[in-house]
XYZ file of C-alpha atoms in Angstrom:
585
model
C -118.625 -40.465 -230.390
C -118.679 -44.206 -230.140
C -115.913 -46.482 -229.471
C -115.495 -49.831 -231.339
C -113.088 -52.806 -231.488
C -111.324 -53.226 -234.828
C -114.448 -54.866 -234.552
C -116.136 -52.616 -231.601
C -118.955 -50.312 -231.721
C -119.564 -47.353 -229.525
C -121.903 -45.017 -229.860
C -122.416 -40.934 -229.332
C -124.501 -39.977 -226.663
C -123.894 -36.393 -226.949
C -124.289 -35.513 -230.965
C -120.834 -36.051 -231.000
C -119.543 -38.235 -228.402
C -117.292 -40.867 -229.400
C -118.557 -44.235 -229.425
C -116.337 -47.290 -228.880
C -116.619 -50.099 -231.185
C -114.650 -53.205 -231.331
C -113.018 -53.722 -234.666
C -115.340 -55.935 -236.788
C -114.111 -58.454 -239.602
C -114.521 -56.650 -242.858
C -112.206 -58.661 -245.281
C -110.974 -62.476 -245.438
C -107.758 -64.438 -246.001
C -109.409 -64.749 -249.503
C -110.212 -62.678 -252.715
C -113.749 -62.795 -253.462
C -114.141 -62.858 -257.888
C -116.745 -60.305 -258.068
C -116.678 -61.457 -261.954
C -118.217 -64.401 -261.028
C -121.286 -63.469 -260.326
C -124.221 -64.835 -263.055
C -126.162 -61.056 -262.691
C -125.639 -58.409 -264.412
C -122.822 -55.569 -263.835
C -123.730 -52.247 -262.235
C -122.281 -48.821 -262.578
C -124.530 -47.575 -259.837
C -125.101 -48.497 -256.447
C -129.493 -47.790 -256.200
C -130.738 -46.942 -253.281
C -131.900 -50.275 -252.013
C -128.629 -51.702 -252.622
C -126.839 -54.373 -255.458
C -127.884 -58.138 -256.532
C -125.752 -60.138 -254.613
C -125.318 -62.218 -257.769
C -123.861 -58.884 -259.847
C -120.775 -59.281 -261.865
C -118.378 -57.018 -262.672
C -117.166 -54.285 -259.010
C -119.289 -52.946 -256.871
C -119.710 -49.652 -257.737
C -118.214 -46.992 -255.305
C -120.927 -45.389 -253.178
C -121.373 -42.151 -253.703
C -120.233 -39.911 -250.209
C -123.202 -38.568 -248.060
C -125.884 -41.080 -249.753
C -128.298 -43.028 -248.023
C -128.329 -46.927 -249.125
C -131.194 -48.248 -246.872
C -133.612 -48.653 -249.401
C -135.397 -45.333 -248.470
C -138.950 -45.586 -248.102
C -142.389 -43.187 -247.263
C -143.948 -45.155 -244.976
C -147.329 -45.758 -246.812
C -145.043 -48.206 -248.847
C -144.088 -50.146 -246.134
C -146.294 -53.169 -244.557
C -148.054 -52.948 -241.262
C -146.339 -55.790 -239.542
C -144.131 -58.434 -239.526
C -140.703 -59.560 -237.875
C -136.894 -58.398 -238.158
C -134.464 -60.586 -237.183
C -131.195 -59.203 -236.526
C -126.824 -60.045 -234.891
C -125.779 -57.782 -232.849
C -121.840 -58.377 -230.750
C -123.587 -57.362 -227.437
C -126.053 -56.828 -225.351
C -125.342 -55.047 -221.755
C -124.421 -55.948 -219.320
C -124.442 -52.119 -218.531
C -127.598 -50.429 -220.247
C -127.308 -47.006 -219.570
C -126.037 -45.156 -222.597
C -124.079 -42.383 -220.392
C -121.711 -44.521 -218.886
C -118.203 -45.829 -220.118
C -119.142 -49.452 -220.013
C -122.590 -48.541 -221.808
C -120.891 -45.989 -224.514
C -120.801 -48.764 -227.777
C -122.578 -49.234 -230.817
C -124.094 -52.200 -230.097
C -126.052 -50.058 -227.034
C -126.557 -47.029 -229.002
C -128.354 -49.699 -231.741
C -130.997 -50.980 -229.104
C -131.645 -47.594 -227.528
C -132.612 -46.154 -230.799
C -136.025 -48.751 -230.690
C -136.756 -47.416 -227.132
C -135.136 -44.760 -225.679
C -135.391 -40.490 -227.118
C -133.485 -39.472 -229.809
C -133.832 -35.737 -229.788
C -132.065 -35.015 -233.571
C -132.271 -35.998 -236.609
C -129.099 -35.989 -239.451
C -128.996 -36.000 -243.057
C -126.509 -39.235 -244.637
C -124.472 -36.191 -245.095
C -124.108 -34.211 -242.059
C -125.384 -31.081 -243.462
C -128.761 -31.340 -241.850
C -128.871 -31.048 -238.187
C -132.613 -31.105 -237.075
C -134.546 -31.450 -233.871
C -136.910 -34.515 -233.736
C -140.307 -33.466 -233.682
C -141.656 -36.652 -231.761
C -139.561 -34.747 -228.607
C -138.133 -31.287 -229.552
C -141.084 -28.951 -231.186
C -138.158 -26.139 -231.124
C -134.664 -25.494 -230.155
C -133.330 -21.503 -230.074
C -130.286 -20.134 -228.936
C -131.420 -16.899 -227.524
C -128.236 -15.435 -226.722
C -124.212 -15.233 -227.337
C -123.742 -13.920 -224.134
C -123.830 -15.791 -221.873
C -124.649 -18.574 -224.438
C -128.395 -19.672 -223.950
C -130.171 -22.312 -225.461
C -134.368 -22.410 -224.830
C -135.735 -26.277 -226.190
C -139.101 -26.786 -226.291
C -139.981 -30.348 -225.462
C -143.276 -32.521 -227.474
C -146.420 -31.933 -225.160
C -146.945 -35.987 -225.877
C -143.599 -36.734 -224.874
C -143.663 -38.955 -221.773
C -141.806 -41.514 -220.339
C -143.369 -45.142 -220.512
C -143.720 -45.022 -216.334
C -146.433 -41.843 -217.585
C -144.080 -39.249 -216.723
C -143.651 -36.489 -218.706
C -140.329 -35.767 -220.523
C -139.851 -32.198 -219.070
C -136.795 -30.082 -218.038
C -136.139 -32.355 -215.177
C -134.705 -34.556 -217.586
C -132.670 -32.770 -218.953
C -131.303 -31.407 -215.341
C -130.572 -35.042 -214.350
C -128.464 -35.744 -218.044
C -126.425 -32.494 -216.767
C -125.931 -33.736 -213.452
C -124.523 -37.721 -214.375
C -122.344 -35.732 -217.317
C -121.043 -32.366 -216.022
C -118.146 -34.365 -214.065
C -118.797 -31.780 -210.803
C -119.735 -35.086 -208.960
C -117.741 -38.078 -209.001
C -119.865 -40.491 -207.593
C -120.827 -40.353 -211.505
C -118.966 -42.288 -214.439
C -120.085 -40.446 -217.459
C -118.815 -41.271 -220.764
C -117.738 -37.819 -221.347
C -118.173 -34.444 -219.785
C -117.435 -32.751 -223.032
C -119.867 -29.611 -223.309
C -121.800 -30.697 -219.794
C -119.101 -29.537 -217.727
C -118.903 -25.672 -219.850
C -122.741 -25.386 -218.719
C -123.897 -23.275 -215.519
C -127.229 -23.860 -215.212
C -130.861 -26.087 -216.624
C -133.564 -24.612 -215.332
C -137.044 -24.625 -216.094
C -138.555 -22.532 -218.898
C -142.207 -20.490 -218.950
C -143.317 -24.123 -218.881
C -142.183 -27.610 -217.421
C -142.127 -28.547 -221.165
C -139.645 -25.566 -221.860
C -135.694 -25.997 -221.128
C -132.864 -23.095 -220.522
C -129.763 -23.847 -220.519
C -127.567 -21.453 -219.746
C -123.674 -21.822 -220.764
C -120.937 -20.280 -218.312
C -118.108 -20.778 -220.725
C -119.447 -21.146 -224.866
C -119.716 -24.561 -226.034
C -120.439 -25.153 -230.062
C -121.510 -26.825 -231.734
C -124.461 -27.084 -228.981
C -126.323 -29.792 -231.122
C -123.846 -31.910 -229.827
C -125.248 -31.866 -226.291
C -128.831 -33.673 -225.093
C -128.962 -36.026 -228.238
C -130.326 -38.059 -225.746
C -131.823 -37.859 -222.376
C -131.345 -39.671 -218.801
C -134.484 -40.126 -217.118
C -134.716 -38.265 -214.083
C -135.563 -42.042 -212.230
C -132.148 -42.685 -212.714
C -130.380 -39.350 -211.252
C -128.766 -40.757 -208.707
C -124.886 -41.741 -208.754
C -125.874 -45.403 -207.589
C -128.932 -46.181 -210.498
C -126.706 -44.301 -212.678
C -124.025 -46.687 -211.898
C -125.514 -49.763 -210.772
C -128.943 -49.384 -211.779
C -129.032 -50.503 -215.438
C -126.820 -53.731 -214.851
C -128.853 -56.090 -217.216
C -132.044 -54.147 -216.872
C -132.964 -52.037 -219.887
C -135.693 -50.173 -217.920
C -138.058 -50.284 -220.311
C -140.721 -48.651 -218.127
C -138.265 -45.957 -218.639
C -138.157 -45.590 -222.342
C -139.458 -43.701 -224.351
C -139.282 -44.531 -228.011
C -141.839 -46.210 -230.315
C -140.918 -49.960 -229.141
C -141.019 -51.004 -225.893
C -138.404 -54.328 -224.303
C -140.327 -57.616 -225.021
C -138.603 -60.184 -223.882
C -134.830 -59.945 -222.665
C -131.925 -62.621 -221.512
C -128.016 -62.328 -221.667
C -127.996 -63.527 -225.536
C -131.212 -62.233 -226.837
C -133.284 -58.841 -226.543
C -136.972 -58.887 -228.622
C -138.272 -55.319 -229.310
C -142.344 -54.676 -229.800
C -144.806 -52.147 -230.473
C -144.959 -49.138 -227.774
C -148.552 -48.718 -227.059
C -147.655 -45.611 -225.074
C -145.639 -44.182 -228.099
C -147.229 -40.706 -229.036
C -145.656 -40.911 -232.300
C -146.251 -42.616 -236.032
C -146.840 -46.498 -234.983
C -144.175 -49.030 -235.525
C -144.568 -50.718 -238.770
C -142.621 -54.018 -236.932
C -144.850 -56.804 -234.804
C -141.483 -57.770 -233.355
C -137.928 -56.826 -233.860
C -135.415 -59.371 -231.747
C -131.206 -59.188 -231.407
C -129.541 -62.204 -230.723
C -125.948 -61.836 -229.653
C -123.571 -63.756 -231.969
C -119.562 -63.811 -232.792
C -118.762 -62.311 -236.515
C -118.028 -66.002 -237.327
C -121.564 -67.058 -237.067
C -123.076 -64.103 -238.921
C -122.879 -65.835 -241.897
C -124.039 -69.349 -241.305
C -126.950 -67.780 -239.751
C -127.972 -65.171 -242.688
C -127.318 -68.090 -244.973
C -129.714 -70.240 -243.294
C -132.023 -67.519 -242.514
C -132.129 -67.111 -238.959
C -130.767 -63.271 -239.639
C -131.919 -61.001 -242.111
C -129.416 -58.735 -242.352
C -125.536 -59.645 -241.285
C -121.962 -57.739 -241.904
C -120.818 -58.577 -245.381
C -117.253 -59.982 -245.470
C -115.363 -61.378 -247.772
C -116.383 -64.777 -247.166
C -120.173 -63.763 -246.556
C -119.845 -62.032 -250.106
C -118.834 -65.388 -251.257
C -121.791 -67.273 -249.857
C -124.410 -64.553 -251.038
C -123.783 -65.341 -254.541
C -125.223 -68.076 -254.574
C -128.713 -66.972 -252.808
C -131.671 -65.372 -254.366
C -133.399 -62.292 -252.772
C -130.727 -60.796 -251.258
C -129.460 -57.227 -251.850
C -125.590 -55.804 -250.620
C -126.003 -52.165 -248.936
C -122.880 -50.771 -248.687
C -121.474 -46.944 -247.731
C -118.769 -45.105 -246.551
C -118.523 -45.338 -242.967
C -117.916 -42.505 -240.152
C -115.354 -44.847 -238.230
C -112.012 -45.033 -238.030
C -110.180 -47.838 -237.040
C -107.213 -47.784 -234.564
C -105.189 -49.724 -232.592
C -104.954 -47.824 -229.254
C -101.924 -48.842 -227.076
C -102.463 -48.453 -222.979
C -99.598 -46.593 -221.755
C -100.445 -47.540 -218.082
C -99.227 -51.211 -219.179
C -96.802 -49.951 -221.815
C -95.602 -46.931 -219.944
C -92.337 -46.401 -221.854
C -92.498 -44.122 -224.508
C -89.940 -45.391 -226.736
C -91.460 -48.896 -226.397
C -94.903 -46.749 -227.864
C -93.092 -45.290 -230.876
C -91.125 -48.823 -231.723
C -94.750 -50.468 -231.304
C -95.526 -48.066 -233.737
C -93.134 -48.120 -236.242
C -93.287 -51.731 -236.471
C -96.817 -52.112 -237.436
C -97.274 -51.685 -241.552
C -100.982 -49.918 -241.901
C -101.180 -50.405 -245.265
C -100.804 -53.932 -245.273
C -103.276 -54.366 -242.318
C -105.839 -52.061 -244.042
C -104.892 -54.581 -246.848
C -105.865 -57.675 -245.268
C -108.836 -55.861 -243.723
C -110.459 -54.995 -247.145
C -109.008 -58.375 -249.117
C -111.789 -60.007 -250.560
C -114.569 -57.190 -250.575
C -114.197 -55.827 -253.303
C -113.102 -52.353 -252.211
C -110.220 -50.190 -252.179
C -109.638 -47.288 -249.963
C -109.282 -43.282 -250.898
C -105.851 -43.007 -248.452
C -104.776 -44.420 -245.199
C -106.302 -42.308 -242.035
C -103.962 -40.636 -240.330
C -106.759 -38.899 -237.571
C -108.280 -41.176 -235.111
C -111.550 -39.660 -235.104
C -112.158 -37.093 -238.381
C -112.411 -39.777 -241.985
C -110.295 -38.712 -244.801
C -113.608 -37.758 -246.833
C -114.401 -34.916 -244.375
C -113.777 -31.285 -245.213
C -110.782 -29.987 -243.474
C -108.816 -33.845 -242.997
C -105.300 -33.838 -242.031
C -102.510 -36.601 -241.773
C -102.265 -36.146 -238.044
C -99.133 -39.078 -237.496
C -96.068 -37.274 -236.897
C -93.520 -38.374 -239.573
C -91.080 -40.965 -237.874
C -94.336 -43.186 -237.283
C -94.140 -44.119 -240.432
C -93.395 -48.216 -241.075
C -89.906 -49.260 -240.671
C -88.880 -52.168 -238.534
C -85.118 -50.457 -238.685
C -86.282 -47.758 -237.398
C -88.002 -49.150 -234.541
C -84.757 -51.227 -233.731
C -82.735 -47.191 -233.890
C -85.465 -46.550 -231.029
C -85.248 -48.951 -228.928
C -81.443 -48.878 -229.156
C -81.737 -46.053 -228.373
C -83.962 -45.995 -225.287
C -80.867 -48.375 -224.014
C -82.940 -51.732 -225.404
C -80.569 -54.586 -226.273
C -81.094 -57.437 -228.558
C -81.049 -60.524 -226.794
C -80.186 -64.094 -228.583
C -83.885 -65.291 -228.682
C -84.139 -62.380 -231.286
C -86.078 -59.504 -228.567
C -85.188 -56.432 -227.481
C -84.916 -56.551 -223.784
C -83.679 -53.367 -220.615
C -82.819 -54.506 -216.948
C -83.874 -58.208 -217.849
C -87.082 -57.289 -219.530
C -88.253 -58.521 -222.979
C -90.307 -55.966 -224.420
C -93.279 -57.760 -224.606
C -96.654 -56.954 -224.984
C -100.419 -58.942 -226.038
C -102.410 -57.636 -228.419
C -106.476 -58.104 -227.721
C -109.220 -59.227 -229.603
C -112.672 -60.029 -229.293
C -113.763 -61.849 -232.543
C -112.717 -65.016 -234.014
C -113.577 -64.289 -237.645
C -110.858 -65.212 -240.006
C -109.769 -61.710 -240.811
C -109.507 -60.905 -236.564
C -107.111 -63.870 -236.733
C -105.210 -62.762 -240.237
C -104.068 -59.386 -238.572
C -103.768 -60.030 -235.298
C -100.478 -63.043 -237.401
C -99.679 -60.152 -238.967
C -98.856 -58.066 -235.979
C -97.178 -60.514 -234.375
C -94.821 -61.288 -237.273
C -94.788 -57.312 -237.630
C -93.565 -57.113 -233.986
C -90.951 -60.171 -234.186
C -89.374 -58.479 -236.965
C -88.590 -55.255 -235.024
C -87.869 -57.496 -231.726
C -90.919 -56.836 -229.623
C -92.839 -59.826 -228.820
C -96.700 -59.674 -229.393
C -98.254 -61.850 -228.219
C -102.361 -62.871 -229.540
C -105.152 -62.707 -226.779
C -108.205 -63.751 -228.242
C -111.606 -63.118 -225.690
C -115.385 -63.200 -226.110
C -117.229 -60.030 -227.902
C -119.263 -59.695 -225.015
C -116.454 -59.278 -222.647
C -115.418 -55.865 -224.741
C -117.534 -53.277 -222.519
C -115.624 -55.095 -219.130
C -112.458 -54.913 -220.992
C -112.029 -51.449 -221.590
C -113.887 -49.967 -218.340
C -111.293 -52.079 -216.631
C -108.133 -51.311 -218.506
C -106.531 -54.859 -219.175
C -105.870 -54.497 -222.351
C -101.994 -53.532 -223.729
C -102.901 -52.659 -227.376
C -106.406 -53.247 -228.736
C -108.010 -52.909 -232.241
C -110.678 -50.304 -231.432
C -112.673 -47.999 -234.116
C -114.123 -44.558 -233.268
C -117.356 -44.156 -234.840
C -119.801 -40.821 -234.402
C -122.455 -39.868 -233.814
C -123.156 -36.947 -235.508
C -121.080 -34.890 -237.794
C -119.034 -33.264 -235.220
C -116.354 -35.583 -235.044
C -113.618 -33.016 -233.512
C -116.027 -32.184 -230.566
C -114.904 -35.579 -229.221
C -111.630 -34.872 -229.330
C -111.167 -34.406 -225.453
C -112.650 -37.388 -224.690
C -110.214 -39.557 -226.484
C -107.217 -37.229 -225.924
C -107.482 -35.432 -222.627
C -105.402 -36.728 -219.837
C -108.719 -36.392 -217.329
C -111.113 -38.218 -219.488
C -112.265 -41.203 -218.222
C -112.828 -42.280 -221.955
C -109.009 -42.107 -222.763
C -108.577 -45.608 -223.562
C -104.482 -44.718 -224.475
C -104.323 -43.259 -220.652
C -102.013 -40.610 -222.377
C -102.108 -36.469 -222.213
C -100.791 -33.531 -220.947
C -102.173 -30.586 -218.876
C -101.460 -28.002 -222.158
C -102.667 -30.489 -224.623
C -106.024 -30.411 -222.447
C -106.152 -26.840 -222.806
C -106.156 -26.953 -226.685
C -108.207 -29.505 -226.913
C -110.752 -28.159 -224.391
C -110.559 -25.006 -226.421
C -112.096 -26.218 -229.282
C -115.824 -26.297 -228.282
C -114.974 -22.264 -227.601
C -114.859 -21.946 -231.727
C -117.940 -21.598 -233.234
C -116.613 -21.651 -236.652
C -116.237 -25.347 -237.725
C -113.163 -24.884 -240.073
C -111.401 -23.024 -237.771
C -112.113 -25.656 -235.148
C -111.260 -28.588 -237.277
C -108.153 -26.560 -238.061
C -106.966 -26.592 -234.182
C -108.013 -29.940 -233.865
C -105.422 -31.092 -236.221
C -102.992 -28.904 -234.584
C -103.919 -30.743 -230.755
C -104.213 -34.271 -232.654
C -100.600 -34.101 -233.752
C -99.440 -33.550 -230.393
C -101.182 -36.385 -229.005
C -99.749 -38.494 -231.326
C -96.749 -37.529 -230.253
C -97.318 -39.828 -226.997
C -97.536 -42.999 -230.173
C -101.063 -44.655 -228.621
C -102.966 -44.048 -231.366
C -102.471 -46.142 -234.632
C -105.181 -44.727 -237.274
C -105.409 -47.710 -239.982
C -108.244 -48.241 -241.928
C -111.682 -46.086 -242.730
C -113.995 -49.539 -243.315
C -117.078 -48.803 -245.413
C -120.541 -50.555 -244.421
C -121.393 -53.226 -246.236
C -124.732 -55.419 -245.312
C -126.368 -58.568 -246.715
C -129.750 -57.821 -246.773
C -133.097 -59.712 -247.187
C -134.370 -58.324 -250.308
C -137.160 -55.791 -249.658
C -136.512 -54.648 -245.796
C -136.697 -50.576 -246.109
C -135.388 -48.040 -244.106
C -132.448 -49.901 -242.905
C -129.334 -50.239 -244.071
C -125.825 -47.943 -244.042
C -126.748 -44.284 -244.424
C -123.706 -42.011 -243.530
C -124.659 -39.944 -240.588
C -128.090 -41.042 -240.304
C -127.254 -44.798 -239.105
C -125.036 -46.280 -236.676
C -121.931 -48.431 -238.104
C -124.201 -51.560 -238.027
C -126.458 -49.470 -240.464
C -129.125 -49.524 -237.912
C -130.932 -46.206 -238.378
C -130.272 -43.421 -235.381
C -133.856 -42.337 -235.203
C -137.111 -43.010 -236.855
C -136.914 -46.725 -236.428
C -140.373 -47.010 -236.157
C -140.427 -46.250 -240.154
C -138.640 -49.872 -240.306
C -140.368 -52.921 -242.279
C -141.197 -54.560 -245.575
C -141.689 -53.185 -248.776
C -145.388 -53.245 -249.641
């Protein structure tokens, strides 16, 4: 799973590790008149997206669809550029570690580094890539044994074939027995007892010593055995992508701290890239816009004011699908270590009228306010996971900090032993919705007595943020992977995890949460899931918002790219198969 800020982006590095992303803008201070538009109305979303000139609503995707403008390749060109935003780029480039564990990362590694499965916009489908995985078998329940047969092509751009060493050297860095390593979870690593090598170099056993499902979740990707060691794994990828240690159909071009160019892999074994050149340039939400509009980008986040702008411009088409991420605000009880400050925080904040200013203006309106972190209210099995006296009251939140001993002092806060309860609230995007909520807390906040106070910094110092801890409450999103969401549930929840951005947990909550990778039955394991998320919440570090759909501006006939459920990252860059990227023929 893949953490994000309310604009962030992480990414999963096992099927189902949560990836971090920083909350991104979705809505404005404004309402955009979708009526205005001079096109004509649609009752269906296509494929390849909507006019940006369409009148009328958009029309609600439908769940599970692709919108990416899906493509066979023989009707894509050979050639040509892509230029694309992304929020960051490094400094840490190895996938496995905290720091590295975000959607942006988890975007460029898809151009160069393995992705061993394949998903279906839906979930359903869970399928090994053929370019590196000719066959995957569990052989049997007990122990549990897993045999994967790796692509006799597949090799590492340094000519090294990908062979069972590297999967041995991902188990290493992730099984947390050595803690010279900093992985971004252990979750399934640390249940396995052995890799070893199969009748072949190019055959993989794995060999479980506790059961772990689902197993897809584990080796979605792989660490090359160059890096094994705890200090490369660490230090090694500081700024250096390692291209001569990829393995994907592009290959690093060109690479500085605000802009990363992708080309053609000559040493690719797979179908060739359709792209001559495919370069990221790291901008703020803000500038998204001014640079689709005057075509420096071809694709950028639609917002409401972006939506605005796009009316206006010819040959552009508006992608938009229901997202996997959920947005949170995660509060870090090592700098807001009491409780009843937590719960006050809590029941001060009204998520409905934040999940309000994060959709005005886009034309969208939500199915129900999230009450998991990490499973979307569309998925089979979805409970309201809050306990019951979160709910919004600024009253309330007075009653508990009354009754924690807080008293209200004349400058209107709540203060204990000389203390104002005060805490900041971080951001890392100046876009005008960013700035519309983070007023809104605050004013939130100084209506139940607790000061909050606004600390805007740069997207690019997100990754350093959160590996570091100095943050009090940040607008993070929790995006997967995959479509095991609940697999991750130990890596935002358990009290060891090094992931745990809340720093909350207990040593019995571990054990139900650990337990749930024992289940192979998914709706019995969603089922406990719920039943270990509502005790976390208990600890009130965890503020479930808003469920943001994917919506893109797009340069009228790019194919294979756009938001596609389970088969794209949150940025609606596609997970695998990028090399099927281009321009409609």
């Amino acid at each position: 799973m893949r953490i994000t800020t309310a604009a962030v982006r992480l990414a999963a590095i096992v099927a189902s590790m949560a990836t971090i992303v920083a909350l991104a803008a979705c809505g404005g201070n404004g309402s955009t008149n979708a009526a205005n538009g001079t096109g004509a109305a649609v009752s269906e979303e296509p494929s390849a997206g909507v006019p940006s000139n369409y009148s009328g609503s958009f029309p609600k995707p439908v769940q599970g669809k692709a919108y990416n403008n899906t493509l066979a390749r023989d009707k894509v060109k050979d050639g040509g550029t892509l230029n694309l935003a992304i929020g960051e780029i490094g400094p840490d480039w190895n996938r496995f570690t905290i720091a590295g564990n975000t959607t942006s990362m988890a975007d460029l590694w898809a151009f160069y580094m393995p992705q061993l499965y394949t998903y279906s916009p839906d979930g359903g489908d869970v399928e090994p890539n053929a370019d590196y995985l000719t066959k995957v078998e569990q052989t049997s329940d007990s122990p549990e044994t897993i045999v994967y047969t790796l692509n006799g092509k597949a090799a590492w751009n340094d000519g090294t074939p990908i062979d069972y060493t590297a999967f041995v050297s991902t188990w290493k860095a992730m099984s947390g027995a050595d803690p010279a390593y900093s992985p971004s979870t252990t979750d399934g690593y640390s249940n396995i007892a052995s890799v070893e090598r199969g009748a072949t170099d190019k055959e993989v056993k794995v060999t479980f010593k506790t059961p772990f499902y689902p197993y897809q979740t584990l080796f979605s990707s792989l660490l090359p055995p160059q890096s094994a060691s705890a200090d490369v794994f660490t230090n090694g990828w500081q700024k250096n992508p390692h291209s001569e240690w990829g393995a994907g159909p592009y290959k690093i071009g060109s690479l500085d701290d605000s802009q990363v160019t992708f080309v053609p892999n000559e040493k690719w074994w797979g179908n060739k890239a359709k792209l001559d050149k495919i370069t990221f340039r790291q901008m703020e939400d803000a500038a998204q816009a001014n640079a689709f509009q005057n075509g420096e980008i071809d694709v950028a986040a639609a917002g409401a004011n972006l939506l605005k702008t796009v009316k206006d411009m010819s040959g552009v088409q508006l992608r938009r699908s229901y997202g996997t991420s959920v947005s949170t605000y995660t509060i870090n009880a090592k700098n807001v270590p009491d409780v009843a400050v937590r719960k006050a925080i809590v029941q001060a904040i009204d998520r409905q009228s934040l999940a309000n200013i994060s959709y005005a203006g886009i034309d969208w309106t939500p199915d129900a306010l999230p009450g998991s972190a990490l499973i979307p209210t569309f998925r089979a099995g979805y409970e309201d996971n809050m306990p019951t006296d979160a709910a919004f009251s600024a009253d309330n939140a007075k009653k508990t900090l009354e009754a924690a001993g807080y008293t209200m002092g004349s400058d209107g806060y709540y203060a204990k032993d000389g203390q104002t309860v005060s805490v900041k609230y971080t951001t890392f995007s100046d876009a005008a919705t960013t700035k519309a909520i983070a007023n809104a807390i605050i004013k939130m906040g100084k209506d139940a007595g607790i000061r909050i106070e606004g600390d805007i910094r740069a997207s690019n110092d997100f990754s350093t943020t959160l590996s570091t801890g100095d943050f009090q409450i940040v607008g993070l999103g929790y995006a997967s992977g995959d479509p095991f969401n609940y697999v991750s549930a130990c890596q935002v929840y358990c009290s060891t995890s090094q992931a745990n951005l809340s720093f909350t947990g207990s040593a019995e909550n571990d054990e139900r949460l650990k337990a749930l990778t024992a289940t192979k039955d998914q709706a019995e394991a969603i089922r406990n899931f719920n039943e270990a998320e509502k005790k976390a919440q208990e600890q009130y570090a965890q503020i479930p918002y808003a469920a943001p759909p994917i919506t893109l501006a797009v340069k009228e006939g790019l194919a294979n790219f756009g938001p596609a459920g389970f088969s794209s990252s949150s940025d609606g860059i596609p997970l695998f198969h990028t090399e099927d990227i281009g321009w409609q023929a």
